[in-house]
Coordinates of C-alpha atoms and ligand atoms in Angstrom, one line a residue:
X23 CA 10.1 -7.5 -0.5
X24 CA 8.9 -4.8 -2.6
X25 CA 6.5 -1.9 -0.8
X26 CA 3.9 0.0 -2.5
X27 CA 3.2 3.2 -0.9
X28 CA 1.5 6.4 -1.6
X29 CA 1.7 9.7 0.4
X30 CA -2.1 10.3 -0.6
X31 CA -2.8 8.5 2.6
X32 CA -2.3 11.7 4.5
X33 CA -5.5 13.0 2.8
X34 CA -7.6 10.7 4.9
X35 CA -7.2 12.4 8.5
X36 CA -10.6 12.0 10.2
X37 CA -11.1 14.1 13.4
X38 CA -13.3 12.1 15.5
X39 CA -15.3 8.7 15.7
X40 CA -18.3 7.5 17.4
X41 CA -16.9 4.7 19.8
X42 CA -18.2 2.9 22.7
X43 CA -20.9 5.5 23.0
X44 CA -18.6 8.8 23.1
X45 CA -17.0 10.7 20.5
X46 CA -13.0 10.0 20.5
X47 CA -10.6 11.0 18.2
X48 CA -10.0 8.9 15.3
X49 CA -7.8 5.5 15.9
X50 CA -7.2 5.4 12.1
X51 CA -4.6 8.4 11.8
X52 CA -1.9 9.1 9.3
X53 CA 0.8 8.3 11.9
X54 CA 0.0 4.7 11.8
X55 CA 1.4 4.5 7.9
X56 CA 4.2 6.9 9.0
X57 CA 5.4 4.2 11.6
X58 CA 5.1 1.1 9.1
X59 CA 7.2 3.1 6.5
X60 CA 9.7 4.0 8.8
X61 CA 10.0 0.5 9.9
X62 CA 10.5 -0.7 6.2
X63 CA 13.3 1.7 5.9
X64 CA 14.8 0.9 9.3
X65 CA 14.8 -2.6 8.8
X66 CA 15.7 -2.2 5.0
X67 CA 12.7 -4.9 3.9
X68 CA 13.3 -3.9 0.2
X69 CA 12.5 -1.3 -2.8
X70 CA 9.5 1.3 -1.9
X71 CA 7.4 2.3 -5.0
X72 CA 4.8 4.8 -5.8
X73 CA 1.5 3.2 -7.4
X74 CA 0.6 3.4 -10.7
X75 CA -3.1 5.0 -11.3
X76 CA -5.4 2.0 -12.4
X77 CA -8.8 4.1 -12.9
X78 CA -12.3 3.3 -11.4
X79 CA -12.6 0.0 -13.6
X80 CA -10.8 -2.3 -11.3
X81 CA -12.7 -0.9 -8.2
X82 CA -16.3 -1.1 -9.9
X83 CA -15.1 -5.0 -10.5
X84 CA -16.3 -5.3 -6.7
X85 CA -18.2 -2.3 -5.9
X86 CA -21.4 -0.8 -6.6
X87 CA -21.0 2.1 -9.2
X88 CA -23.7 4.2 -7.1
X89 CA -21.6 3.8 -4.0
X90 CA -18.5 4.6 -5.7
X91 CA -20.4 7.8 -7.0
X92 CA -21.4 8.4 -3.3
X93 CA -17.8 8.3 -2.0
X94 CA -16.6 10.8 -4.9
X95 CA -19.1 13.4 -4.4
X96 CA -20.2 13.1 -0.7
X97 CA -17.8 15.5 0.6
X98 CA -18.5 18.3 -1.7
X99 CA -22.3 17.7 -0.9
X100 CA -21.7 17.8 2.6
X101 CA -19.6 20.9 2.5
X102 CA -22.1 22.7 0.0
X103 CA -24.5 22.5 3.1
X104 CA -21.9 24.8 5.0
X105 CA -20.4 22.3 7.0
X106 CA -16.7 22.3 7.3
X107 CA -16.4 19.2 9.6
X108 CA -16.1 15.5 9.1
X109 CA -19.3 13.8 7.5
X110 CA -21.1 11.2 9.6
X111 CA -24.3 9.3 9.4
X112 CA -27.0 10.0 12.2
X113 CA -29.0 7.2 11.7
X114 CA -29.4 3.6 9.9
X115 CA -31.6 2.0 7.7
X116 CA -32.7 -1.1 9.9
X117 CA -35.3 -3.7 9.8
X118 CA -38.7 -2.9 8.0
X119 CA -37.4 0.7 7.1
X120 CA -37.3 1.4 3.5
X121 CA -34.5 0.2 1.7
X122 CA -34.8 3.4 -0.8
X123 CA -31.5 5.2 -1.5
X124 CA -32.3 8.9 -0.1
X125 CA -31.4 11.8 -3.0
X126 CA -30.0 13.8 -0.2
X127 CA -26.5 13.5 0.9
X128 CA -27.4 13.0 4.7
X129 CA -29.7 10.2 3.7
X130 CA -27.0 8.6 1.5
X131 CA -24.5 8.8 3.9
X132 CA -27.0 6.8 6.5
X133 CA -27.6 4.3 3.8
X134 CA -24.1 3.7 2.5
X135 CA -22.7 3.7 6.0
X136 CA -22.3 0.9 8.3
X137 CA -21.1 2.6 11.6
X138 CA -20.4 6.1 13.0
X139 CA -16.5 5.7 13.0
X140 CA -15.9 6.2 9.4
X141 CA -15.7 10.1 8.9
X142 CA -16.1 11.3 5.0
X143 CA -13.4 14.3 4.8
X144 CA -12.4 16.2 1.9
X145 CA -9.5 14.0 0.9
X146 CA -11.3 10.7 1.5
X147 CA -11.9 9.8 -2.0
X148 CA -8.4 10.8 -3.1
X149 CA -6.6 8.6 -0.3
X150 CA -9.2 5.8 -0.8
X151 CA -8.3 5.4 -4.8
X152 CA -4.9 5.7 -4.2
X153 CA -5.0 3.0 -1.7
X154 CA -6.8 0.8 -4.1
X155 CA -4.0 2.0 -6.7
X156 CA -1.4 0.8 -4.2
X157 CA -2.9 -2.8 -3.9
X158 CA -3.5 -2.9 -7.3
X159 CA 0.2 -1.8 -8.1
X160 CA 0.9 -4.7 -5.6
X161 CA -1.1 -7.2 -7.6
X162 CA 0.6 -6.0 -11.0
X163 CA 3.8 -7.1 -9.5
X164 CA 2.3 -10.7 -8.6
X165 CA 1.1 -11.1 -12.1
X166 CA 4.6 -9.8 -13.4
X167 CA 6.0 -13.1 -11.5
X168 CA 7.3 -11.4 -7.9
X169 CA 6.8 -13.8 -5.3
X170 CA 5.4 -11.2 -3.0
X171 CA 4.8 -7.4 -2.4
X172 CA 3.4 -5.6 0.5
X173 CA 0.7 -2.5 -0.3
X174 CA 1.0 0.1 2.6
X175 CA -2.8 0.6 2.1
X176 CA -4.3 3.6 4.4
X177 CA -7.3 3.8 4.4
X178 CA -7.6 0.1 4.9
X179 CA -10.4 -1.8 3.3
X180 CA -11.6 -5.2 4.6
X181 CA -14.8 -3.9 6.3
X182 CA -15.6 -2.0 3.0
X183 CA -18.5 -4.1 1.2
X184 CA -19.9 -4.1 -2.2
X185 CA -22.0 -1.2 -1.5
X186 CA -21.2 0.3 2.2
X187 CA -18.4 1.9 4.1
X188 CA -17.4 1.4 7.7
X189 CA -14.6 0.5 10.1
X190 CA -12.6 2.9 8.5
X191 CA -12.7 1.4 5.1
X192 CA -14.1 2.9 2.0
X193 CA -12.8 0.8 -0.8
X194 CA -11.8 -3.0 -0.1
X195 CA -8.3 -2.9 -1.3
X196 CA -7.6 -6.6 -0.8
X197 CA -10.8 -7.4 -2.8
X198 CA -9.9 -5.1 -5.4
X199 CA -6.6 -6.7 -5.8
X200 CA -7.6 -10.1 -5.7
X201 CA -10.4 -9.3 -8.6
X202 CA -7.2 -7.9 -10.4
X203 CA -5.2 -11.3 -10.0
X204 CA -8.4 -13.2 -11.3
X205 CA -9.0 -10.7 -14.2
X206 CA -5.0 -11.3 -15.2
X207 CA -5.4 -15.0 -15.4
X208 CA -4.9 -16.5 -11.9
X209 CA -7.7 -19.1 -11.9
X210 CA -8.2 -19.5 -8.1
X211 CA -7.2 -16.6 -5.6
X212 CA -7.3 -17.0 -1.8
X213 CA -8.2 -14.0 0.7
X214 CA -6.8 -14.3 4.1
X215 CA -7.9 -12.2 6.7
X216 CA -5.6 -11.8 9.9
X217 CA -7.2 -8.8 11.3
X218 CA -8.5 -8.7 14.8
X219 CA -12.1 -8.0 13.2
X220 CA -13.9 -9.9 10.7
X221 CA -13.6 -8.9 7.4
X222 CA -17.2 -8.5 6.7
X223 CA -16.4 -6.5 3.5
X224 CA -14.5 -9.1 1.7
X225 CA -16.7 -11.6 2.8
X226 CA -19.7 -9.8 1.2
X227 CA -18.1 -9.3 -2.1
X228 CA -16.9 -12.7 -2.7
X229 CA -19.9 -14.8 -0.7
X230 CA -21.2 -16.3 -3.7
X231 CA -18.2 -17.0 -5.7
X232 CA -16.0 -20.1 -5.6
X233 CA -13.0 -18.6 -7.6
X234 CA -12.0 -16.3 -4.8
X235 CA -11.7 -18.4 -1.2
X236 CA -12.4 -16.2 2.0
X237 CA -11.1 -17.0 5.2
X238 CA -11.1 -14.9 8.2
X239 CA -9.8 -15.5 12.0
X240 CA -11.2 -12.7 14.2
X241 CA -12.8 -11.9 17.5
X242 CA -16.2 -13.5 18.0
X243 CA -18.8 -11.4 16.8
X244 CA -20.9 -12.2 19.7
X245 CA -19.0 -9.8 21.5
X246 CA -16.7 -7.9 18.7
X247 CA -17.3 -5.8 16.1
X248 CA -18.8 -5.9 13.5
X249 CA -21.3 -8.0 15.8
X250 CA -23.5 -9.1 12.7
X251 CA -21.4 -11.0 10.6
X252 CA -18.2 -13.5 11.1
X253 CA -19.9 -16.5 12.5
X254 CA -18.5 -19.9 12.0
X255 CA -21.8 -21.2 10.1
X256 CA -21.5 -18.6 7.3
X257 CA -20.0 -21.0 4.7
X258 CA -21.0 -19.2 1.4
X259 CA -24.0 -19.2 -0.8
X260 CA -24.8 -20.8 -4.3
X261 CA -21.9 -21.1 -6.4
X262 CA -19.9 -19.7 -3.2
X263 CA -21.1 -22.6 -0.7
X264 CA -17.9 -24.0 0.8
X265 CA -15.9 -21.1 -0.2
X266 CA -15.9 -18.9 2.9
X267 CA -14.2 -19.9 6.2
X268 CA -14.8 -17.9 9.3
X269 CA -12.7 -18.7 12.6
X270 CA -14.3 -16.7 15.5
X271 CA -12.4 -16.8 18.6
X272 CA -13.3 -15.5 22.0
X273 CA -11.8 -12.2 23.0
X274 CA -9.0 -12.9 25.1
X275 CA -8.0 -16.1 23.4
X276 CA -4.4 -17.3 23.9
X277 CA -1.9 -17.4 21.0
X278 CA -1.7 -20.9 20.6
X279 CA -5.4 -21.1 19.6
X280 CA -4.6 -18.3 17.3
X281 CA -2.0 -20.4 15.7
X282 CA -4.5 -23.6 15.4
X283 CA -7.0 -21.3 13.6
X284 CA -4.4 -19.9 11.3
X285 CA -3.1 -23.6 10.6
X286 CA -6.6 -24.9 9.7
X287 CA -6.9 -21.7 7.6
X288 CA -3.9 -22.7 5.8
X289 CA -5.0 -26.1 5.1
X290 CA -7.9 -24.9 3.5
X291 CA -6.0 -22.6 1.0
X292 CA -3.9 -25.5 0.3
X293 CA -7.0 -28.1 -0.3
X294 CA -8.4 -25.2 -2.3
X295 CA -5.5 -25.1 -4.9
X296 CA -5.0 -21.2 -4.8
X297 CA -2.8 -19.7 -7.4
X298 CA -2.2 -16.8 -5.6
X299 CA -2.8 -15.4 -1.9
X300 CA -3.9 -12.0 -1.0
X301 CA -3.4 -11.3 3.0
X302 CA -5.6 -8.6 4.8
X303 CA -2.6 -8.0 7.3
X304 CA -4.4 -6.2 10.4
X305 CA -2.1 -6.3 13.3
X306 CA -4.5 -5.4 15.6
X307 CA -4.5 -9.0 17.1
X308 CA -1.3 -7.3 19.0
X309 CA -1.7 -7.8 22.7
X310 CA -1.2 -4.1 23.3
X311 CA -4.3 -2.9 20.8
X312 CA -6.3 -0.2 22.2
X313 CA -9.5 -1.6 20.5
X314 CA -9.2 -5.4 20.3
X315 CA -8.4 -8.2 22.8
X316 CA -6.2 -10.8 21.1
X317 CA -2.7 -11.7 22.9
X318 CA -0.3 -11.8 19.9
X319 CA 3.4 -10.5 20.9
X320 CA 5.5 -8.8 18.4
X321 CA 7.7 -12.0 17.8
X322 CA 4.5 -14.0 16.9
X323 CA 4.2 -11.7 14.1
X324 CA 7.2 -13.1 12.8
X325 CA 5.8 -17.0 13.2
X326 CA 2.5 -15.7 11.2
X327 CA 4.8 -14.5 8.3
X328 CA 7.0 -17.9 8.2
X329 CA 3.4 -19.9 8.6
X330 CA 2.0 -17.9 5.5
X331 CA 5.3 -18.4 3.4
X332 CA 4.9 -22.1 3.9
X333 CA 2.2 -22.0 1.2
X334 CA 4.8 -21.2 -1.3
X335 CA 2.2 -19.1 -3.1
X336 CA 2.7 -15.5 -4.9
X337 CA 1.4 -13.6 -2.0
X338 CA 0.3 -9.7 -1.7
X339 CA 0.1 -8.3 1.8
X340 CA -2.4 -5.6 2.1
X341 CA -2.2 -3.1 5.4
X342 CA -5.6 -3.4 7.4
X343 CA -5.9 -2.4 11.1
X344 CA -3.3 -1.9 13.9
X345 CA -4.0 0.9 16.5
X346 CA -1.1 0.6 18.8
X347 CA 1.1 3.2 16.9
X348 CA 4.2 2.6 18.5
X349 CA 4.6 -1.1 17.8
X350 CA 2.8 -1.4 14.6
X351 CA 5.8 -1.0 12.4
X352 CA 7.6 -3.5 14.3
X353 CA 4.5 -5.9 14.3
X354 CA 4.0 -5.3 10.4
X355 CA 7.7 -5.7 9.5
X356 CA 8.0 -8.8 11.7
X357 CA 5.2 -10.4 9.3
X358 CA 6.7 -9.5 6.3
X359 CA 10.4 -10.6 7.4
X360 CA 9.3 -13.6 8.8
X361 CA 7.7 -14.3 5.2
X362 CA 10.9 -13.7 3.4
X363 CA 13.3 -15.5 6.0
X364 CA 11.2 -18.6 5.4
X365 CA 11.8 -18.3 1.9
Ligands
SS9_411 N1 -15.2 -1.1 21.0 C1 -14.5 -1.4 19.3 C2 -15.5 -0.7 18.4 C3 -14.6 -0.8 17.3 N2 -14.8 0.2 16.3 C4 -14.6 0.0 14.8 C5 -13.2 -1.1 14.8 C6 -12.9 -1.0 13.3 C7 -11.8 -1.6 13.0 C8 -10.9 -1.8 11.8 S1 -9.5 -2.9 11.6
ZN412 ZN1 -9.2 -4.6 12.8

């Protein structure tokens, strides 16, 4: 399987995140991508290519232009205040506060952020746009007739919505790629999010649409991040009603329960008649993940890949989460190898 990779991911290297009430070193680190790339090479999965630049247009097909401009300018405006450290918000626009967009960068940081774990740094915009190009280059290959491709995307994207960042995500790589597949003639595209955390951003982007089916299997938002989206009763709105499927599972759920949910999701994708599949491939469902609470073990990721291959669809994998850095390479390549082996 072809891998698309850019070393520009290294430009996103946050120092700390506010997690569980305390400031800790970021879990979303460059070493994650290094380990995946090493495993791709070691397991001789296939060619590794650099992304082609696609510019802003494909990004603006799913993201708000003012939000994109904020991401592009935030660091310069933040550092112009004499701040040489990561930019993190200090409050949120919660219920009954004005939904006005502040002029000042500090206020905009609060307006456009979902959490306090997604630091904007000097290299964030360059890294995030390179990740989008990585996903788009993978999509280009599917459009060109390839059966599958792996976009080694970092920073991840599935928590990034139309107009806000969060969960270590700034631009929604999988959504940008799904839209590109649509724009290049694929009439129906499915996005399946197998990350531990609900893909709130991808849901947000496609919630009112029937041409892109969104499905997510994740830790129950009653107890798990992102808490405020990802419930089973969220089925889409307007045109999109019936084209959004959430499979929340209790923290600690066993592996067989997880695979039952996967089979339900695959059945819906087949019913939908998808012409292509984009997989938001988070492997923080791994039993040893430091911030997640499912039980998949490394061999289970081979099974996951094989099940996905059973759909016999052109498939683009976009890396999302996975914070057990030691095994991340094994777990990601197990999915891709399992997919390839199923043929
Ligand atoms: N107690 C866990 C807090 C989680 N904080 C953000 C998680 C982002 C996951 C990205 S895949
Ligand atoms: Zn996650």
